[in-house]
Amino acid sequence: MAKQTRNFFVSYHHDYDQQYVEELRQIKRGMKVADYSLKNDISHYSEEQIYKVIRDKMRSCSVTIVLIGERTGHRKWIDWELWASLRGYKNSKNPKRSFRPKGLLAVYLPVANHSVPDRLQANIDSGYAVSMRWKNVQRDLESKINYAIWKRDNANHEIVNNLERLDRNAFNFLGFKI
């Protein structure tokens, strides 16, 4: 039996961590994984349009991969992507429009300090999210994606998605998020 292709969405700080996304897209070649994340800048869209585009992209995914760099936890859209990933709903009129919560995979980038989004940290703490270091991506990405899907489907870990969504990007001032 052939292995099933796993689809993922990458959430990351576009200004600071784009190089890692490009590298991830190269690394995943030859693996049974597919990248459904945004390829073009949509920052000129309204918030409602951005959210719709994100949800439509995520609909076909099993896992959301969050690249954790120095400013990841300060970004409004990363928090919104996490919120959308964890929020399932059923559409009784059109079941194909239903949305199942996604598995979470946190990848710690090789930076001096990591800024983990509060929503992601809560799911790491609850045991729902899987984590790994960037240095192991080439070796372990496929297995960690499969583990995140397994945890989503089989483990009795609590999804934590009750935090208020960020309404703006935060700033780092002397190590404090303001």
PDB file of C-alpha atoms in Angstrom:
ATOM      1  CA  MET A   1       0.000   0.000   0.000  1.00  0.00           C
ATOM      2  CA  ALA A   2       1.445   3.393  -1.008  1.00  0.00           C
ATOM      3  CA  LYS A   3       1.920   6.057   1.617  1.00  0.00           C
ATOM      4  CA  GLN A   4      -0.692   8.793   1.627  1.00  0.00           C
ATOM      5  CA  THR A   5       0.438  12.325   0.777  1.00  0.00           C
ATOM      6  CA  ARG A   6       0.029  14.655   3.764  1.00  0.00           C
ATOM      7  CA  ASN A   7      -0.895  18.290   3.152  1.00  0.00           C
ATOM      8  CA  PHE A   8       0.378  21.078   5.391  1.00  0.00           C
ATOM      9  CA  PHE A   9       0.037  24.825   5.832  1.00  0.00           C
ATOM     10  CA  VAL A  10       3.082  26.822   7.010  1.00  0.00           C
ATOM     11  CA  SER A  11       2.587  29.726   9.404  1.00  0.00           C
ATOM     12  CA  TYR A  12       5.593  32.023   9.831  1.00  0.00           C
ATOM     13  CA  HIS A  13       6.813  35.629  10.073  1.00  0.00           C
ATOM     14  CA  HIS A  14       7.079  36.647   6.414  1.00  0.00           C
ATOM     15  CA  ASP A  15       9.683  39.383   6.923  1.00  0.00           C
ATOM     16  CA  TYR A  16      12.041  37.416   9.161  1.00  0.00           C
ATOM     17  CA  ASP A  17      11.636  33.734   8.319  1.00  0.00           C
ATOM     18  CA  GLN A  18      11.001  33.536   4.549  1.00  0.00           C
ATOM     19  CA  GLN A  19      14.400  31.895   3.937  1.00  0.00           C
ATOM     20  CA  TYR A  20      13.381  28.931   6.107  1.00  0.00           C
ATOM     21  CA  VAL A  21      10.123  28.482   4.208  1.00  0.00           C
ATOM     22  CA  GLU A  22      12.044  28.387   0.933  1.00  0.00           C
ATOM     23  CA  GLU A  23      14.448  25.825   2.410  1.00  0.00           C
ATOM     24  CA  LEU A  24      11.530  23.782   3.779  1.00  0.00           C
ATOM     25  CA  ARG A  25       9.989  23.715   0.298  1.00  0.00           C
ATOM     26  CA  GLN A  26      13.257  22.292  -1.053  1.00  0.00           C
ATOM     27  CA  ILE A  27      13.649  19.762   1.773  1.00  0.00           C
ATOM     28  CA  LYS A  28      10.139  18.349   1.341  1.00  0.00           C
ATOM     29  CA  ARG A  29      10.828  17.277  -2.241  1.00  0.00           C
ATOM     30  CA  GLY A  30      10.723  13.507  -2.467  1.00  0.00           C
ATOM     31  CA  MET A  31       8.602  13.245   0.671  1.00  0.00           C
ATOM     32  CA  LYS A  32       4.917  12.369   0.696  1.00  0.00           C
ATOM     33  CA  VAL A  33       3.960  15.868   1.867  1.00  0.00           C
ATOM     34  CA  ALA A  34       2.442  18.835   0.024  1.00  0.00           C
ATOM     35  CA  ASP A  35       2.665  22.538   0.882  1.00  0.00           C
ATOM     36  CA  TYR A  36      -0.692  24.336   0.765  1.00  0.00           C
ATOM     37  CA  SER A  37       0.488  27.559   2.394  1.00  0.00           C
ATOM     38  CA  LEU A  38       0.276  31.018   0.860  1.00  0.00           C
ATOM     39  CA  LYS A  39       2.764  31.659  -1.918  1.00  0.00           C
ATOM     40  CA  ASN A  40       1.872  35.316  -2.626  1.00  0.00           C
ATOM     41  CA  ASP A  41       1.569  38.419  -0.461  1.00  0.00           C
ATOM     42  CA  ILE A  42      -2.078  39.184   0.310  1.00  0.00           C
ATOM     43  CA  SER A  43      -1.492  41.936   2.883  1.00  0.00           C
ATOM     44  CA  HIS A  44      -3.406  44.398   0.697  1.00  0.00           C
ATOM     45  CA  TYR A  45      -6.624  42.355   1.177  1.00  0.00           C
ATOM     46  CA  SER A  46      -9.154  43.197   3.870  1.00  0.00           C
ATOM     47  CA  GLU A  47      -8.985  41.174   7.098  1.00  0.00           C
ATOM     48  CA  GLU A  48     -12.119  39.280   6.084  1.00  0.00           C
ATOM     49  CA  GLN A  49     -10.628  38.399   2.680  1.00  0.00           C
ATOM     50  CA  ILE A  50      -7.326  37.290   4.254  1.00  0.00           C
ATOM     51  CA  TYR A  51      -9.151  35.070   6.724  1.00  0.00           C
ATOM     52  CA  LYS A  52     -11.207  33.504   3.908  1.00  0.00           C
ATOM     53  CA  VAL A  53      -8.091  32.796   1.817  1.00  0.00           C
ATOM     54  CA  ILE A  54      -6.372  31.214   4.837  1.00  0.00           C
ATOM     55  CA  ARG A  55      -9.401  29.027   5.659  1.00  0.00           C
ATOM     56  CA  ASP A  56      -9.719  27.897   2.029  1.00  0.00           C
ATOM     57  CA  LYS A  57      -6.028  26.950   1.919  1.00  0.00           C
ATOM     58  CA  MET A  58      -6.266  25.100   5.235  1.00  0.00           C
ATOM     59  CA  ARG A  59      -9.371  23.160   4.256  1.00  0.00           C
ATOM     60  CA  SER A  60      -7.247  20.603   2.359  1.00  0.00           C
ATOM     61  CA  CYS A  61      -4.558  20.323   5.038  1.00  0.00           C
ATOM     62  CA  SER A  62      -4.017  17.895   7.877  1.00  0.00           C
ATOM     63  CA  VAL A  63      -1.335  19.847   9.735  1.00  0.00           C
ATOM     64  CA  THR A  64      -0.297  23.427  10.379  1.00  0.00           C
ATOM     65  CA  ILE A  65       3.467  23.855  10.698  1.00  0.00           C
ATOM     66  CA  VAL A  66       4.545  26.905  12.693  1.00  0.00           C
ATOM     67  CA  LEU A  67       8.113  28.110  12.169  1.00  0.00           C
ATOM     68  CA  ILE A  68       9.166  29.658  15.474  1.00  0.00           C
ATOM     69  CA  GLY A  69      11.661  32.465  15.145  1.00  0.00           C
ATOM     70  CA  GLU A  70      12.480  35.547  17.169  1.00  0.00           C
ATOM     71  CA  ARG A  71       9.216  37.408  16.414  1.00  0.00           C
ATOM     72  CA  THR A  72       6.719  34.658  15.667  1.00  0.00           C
ATOM     73  CA  GLY A  73       4.742  35.119  18.882  1.00  0.00           C
ATOM     74  CA  HIS A  74       4.217  38.806  18.142  1.00  0.00           C
ATOM     75  CA  ARG A  75       2.346  38.370  14.855  1.00  0.00           C
ATOM     76  CA  LYS A  76      -1.404  38.808  14.626  1.00  0.00           C
ATOM     77  CA  TRP A  77      -1.838  36.669  11.499  1.00  0.00           C
ATOM     78  CA  ILE A  78       0.146  33.766  12.940  1.00  0.00           C
ATOM     79  CA  ASP A  79      -2.216  33.772  15.910  1.00  0.00           C
ATOM     80  CA  TRP A  80      -5.221  33.929  13.558  1.00  0.00           C
ATOM     81  CA  GLU A  81      -3.827  31.026  11.494  1.00  0.00           C
ATOM     82  CA  LEU A  82      -3.415  28.982  14.666  1.00  0.00           C
ATOM     83  CA  TRP A  83      -6.931  29.898  15.801  1.00  0.00           C
ATOM     84  CA  ALA A  84      -8.342  28.886  12.408  1.00  0.00           C
ATOM     85  CA  SER A  85      -6.337  25.628  12.438  1.00  0.00           C
ATOM     86  CA  LEU A  86      -7.760  24.559  15.769  1.00  0.00           C
ATOM     87  CA  ARG A  87     -11.350  25.613  15.146  1.00  0.00           C
ATOM     88  CA  GLY A  88     -13.452  22.875  13.602  1.00  0.00           C
ATOM     89  CA  TYR A  89     -16.999  23.279  12.364  1.00  0.00           C
ATOM     90  CA  LYS A  90     -19.611  21.318  10.447  1.00  0.00           C
ATOM     91  CA  ASN A  91     -21.488  22.786   7.507  1.00  0.00           C
ATOM     92  CA  SER A  92     -24.749  20.832   7.331  1.00  0.00           C
ATOM     93  CA  LYS A  93     -25.752  22.402   3.991  1.00  0.00           C
ATOM     94  CA  ASN A  94     -22.447  21.607   2.291  1.00  0.00           C
ATOM     95  CA  PRO A  95     -20.350  18.963   4.120  1.00  0.00           C
ATOM     96  CA  LYS A  96     -17.375  19.682   1.820  1.00  0.00           C
ATOM     97  CA  ARG A  97     -17.202  23.111   3.456  1.00  0.00           C
ATOM     98  CA  SER A  98     -16.842  21.554   6.914  1.00  0.00           C
ATOM     99  CA  PHE A  99     -13.544  22.022   8.661  1.00  0.00           C
ATOM    100  CA  ARG A 100     -11.749  19.617  10.963  1.00  0.00           C
ATOM    101  CA  PRO A 101      -9.123  20.855  13.456  1.00  0.00           C
ATOM    102  CA  LYS A 102      -5.581  20.454  12.165  1.00  0.00           C
ATOM    103  CA  GLY A 103      -2.612  18.830  13.817  1.00  0.00           C
ATOM    104  CA  LEU A 104       0.087  21.249  14.976  1.00  0.00           C
ATOM    105  CA  LEU A 105       3.822  20.969  14.395  1.00  0.00           C
ATOM    106  CA  ALA A 106       6.089  23.593  15.976  1.00  0.00           C
ATOM    107  CA  VAL A 107       9.536  23.910  14.376  1.00  0.00           C
ATOM    108  CA  TYR A 108      12.090  25.867  16.415  1.00  0.00           C
ATOM    109  CA  LEU A 109      14.332  27.806  14.030  1.00  0.00           C
ATOM    110  CA  PRO A 110      18.081  28.229  14.720  1.00  0.00           C
ATOM    111  CA  VAL A 111      17.833  31.693  16.295  1.00  0.00           C
ATOM    112  CA  ALA A 112      19.066  33.114  19.617  1.00  0.00           C
ATOM    113  CA  ASN A 113      15.618  33.638  21.165  1.00  0.00           C
ATOM    114  CA  HIS A 114      12.290  32.033  20.310  1.00  0.00           C
ATOM    115  CA  SER A 115       8.993  33.903  20.476  1.00  0.00           C
ATOM    116  CA  VAL A 116       6.319  31.200  20.769  1.00  0.00           C
ATOM    117  CA  PRO A 117       2.716  32.310  20.180  1.00  0.00           C
ATOM    118  CA  ASP A 118       0.646  31.911  23.357  1.00  0.00           C
ATOM    119  CA  ARG A 119      -1.962  29.766  21.553  1.00  0.00           C
ATOM    120  CA  LEU A 120       0.756  27.414  20.287  1.00  0.00           C
ATOM    121  CA  GLN A 121       2.471  27.234  23.682  1.00  0.00           C
ATOM    122  CA  ALA A 122      -0.845  26.304  25.318  1.00  0.00           C
ATOM    123  CA  ASN A 123      -1.197  23.406  22.857  1.00  0.00           C
ATOM    124  CA  ILE A 124       2.393  22.291  23.374  1.00  0.00           C
ATOM    125  CA  ASP A 125       1.735  22.333  27.129  1.00  0.00           C
ATOM    126  CA  SER A 126      -1.517  20.344  26.734  1.00  0.00           C
ATOM    127  CA  GLY A 127       0.296  17.692  24.679  1.00  0.00           C
ATOM    128  CA  TYR A 128      -1.689  18.361  21.490  1.00  0.00           C
ATOM    129  CA  ALA A 129       1.086  20.027  19.457  1.00  0.00           C
ATOM    130  CA  VAL A 130       4.248  18.230  18.315  1.00  0.00           C
ATOM    131  CA  SER A 131       7.565  20.092  18.281  1.00  0.00           C
ATOM    132  CA  MET A 132      10.998  19.690  16.738  1.00  0.00           C
ATOM    133  CA  ARG A 133      14.188  21.619  16.017  1.00  0.00           C
ATOM    134  CA  TRP A 134      15.056  22.981  12.576  1.00  0.00           C
ATOM    135  CA  LYS A 135      18.308  20.993  12.476  1.00  0.00           C
ATOM    136  CA  ASN A 136      16.215  17.778  12.347  1.00  0.00           C
ATOM    137  CA  VAL A 137      13.770  18.869   9.632  1.00  0.00           C
ATOM    138  CA  GLN A 138      15.465  17.025   6.781  1.00  0.00           C
ATOM    139  CA  ARG A 139      15.541  13.778   8.726  1.00  0.00           C
ATOM    140  CA  ASP A 140      12.276  13.946  10.688  1.00  0.00           C
ATOM    141  CA  LEU A 141       9.770  16.254   8.930  1.00  0.00           C
ATOM    142  CA  GLU A 142       7.644  13.523   7.393  1.00  0.00           C
ATOM    143  CA  SER A 143       7.482  11.453  10.580  1.00  0.00           C
ATOM    144  CA  LYS A 144       6.674  14.506  12.737  1.00  0.00           C
ATOM    145  CA  ILE A 145       3.848  15.486  10.364  1.00  0.00           C
ATOM    146  CA  ASN A 146       2.463  11.959  10.629  1.00  0.00           C
ATOM    147  CA  TYR A 147       2.801  12.090  14.422  1.00  0.00           C
ATOM    148  CA  ALA A 148       0.898  15.403  14.567  1.00  0.00           C
ATOM    149  CA  ILE A 149      -1.887  13.813  12.488  1.00  0.00           C
ATOM    150  CA  TRP A 150      -1.900  10.754  14.726  1.00  0.00           C
ATOM    151  CA  LYS A 151      -2.159  12.945  17.837  1.00  0.00           C
ATOM    152  CA  ARG A 152      -5.022  14.872  16.246  1.00  0.00           C
ATOM    153  CA  ASP A 153      -6.882  11.659  15.404  1.00  0.00           C
ATOM    154  CA  ASN A 154      -6.046   9.359  18.329  1.00  0.00           C
ATOM    155  CA  ALA A 155      -4.699  11.101  21.381  1.00  0.00           C
ATOM    156  CA  ASN A 156      -6.900  12.411  24.144  1.00  0.00           C
ATOM    157  CA  HIS A 157      -5.072  15.723  24.415  1.00  0.00           C
ATOM    158  CA  GLU A 158      -7.042  18.881  24.841  1.00  0.00           C
ATOM    159  CA  ILE A 159      -7.050  21.443  22.030  1.00  0.00           C
ATOM    160  CA  VAL A 160      -6.589  24.852  23.639  1.00  0.00           C
ATOM    161  CA  ASN A 161      -8.199  27.529  21.505  1.00  0.00           C
ATOM    162  CA  ASN A 162     -10.014  29.720  24.005  1.00  0.00           C
ATOM    163  CA  LEU A 163      -7.538  32.617  24.070  1.00  0.00           C
ATOM    164  CA  GLU A 164      -8.607  35.946  22.580  1.00  0.00           C
ATOM    165  CA  ARG A 165      -7.257  36.444  19.072  1.00  0.00           C
ATOM    166  CA  LEU A 166      -4.597  39.117  18.757  1.00  0.00           C
ATOM    167  CA  ASP A 167      -6.065  42.281  17.275  1.00  0.00           C
ATOM    168  CA  ARG A 168      -2.691  43.756  16.276  1.00  0.00           C
ATOM    169  CA  ASN A 169       0.979  42.851  16.023  1.00  0.00           C
ATOM    170  CA  ALA A 170       2.862  43.202  19.295  1.00  0.00           C
ATOM    171  CA  PHE A 171       6.288  44.723  19.791  1.00  0.00           C
ATOM    172  CA  ASN A 172       9.187  43.305  21.758  1.00  0.00           C
ATOM    173  CA  PHE A 173      10.453  45.778  24.330  1.00  0.00           C
ATOM    174  CA  LEU A 174      13.252  44.496  26.583  1.00  0.00           C
ATOM    175  CA  GLY A 175      11.912  40.959  26.278  1.00  0.00           C
ATOM    176  CA  PHE A 176       8.287  41.916  26.958  1.00  0.00           C
ATOM    177  CA  LYS A 177       5.496  41.651  24.427  1.00  0.00           C
ATOM    178  CA  ILE A 178       3.642  44.993  24.266  1.00  0.00           C
TER     179      ILE A 178
END
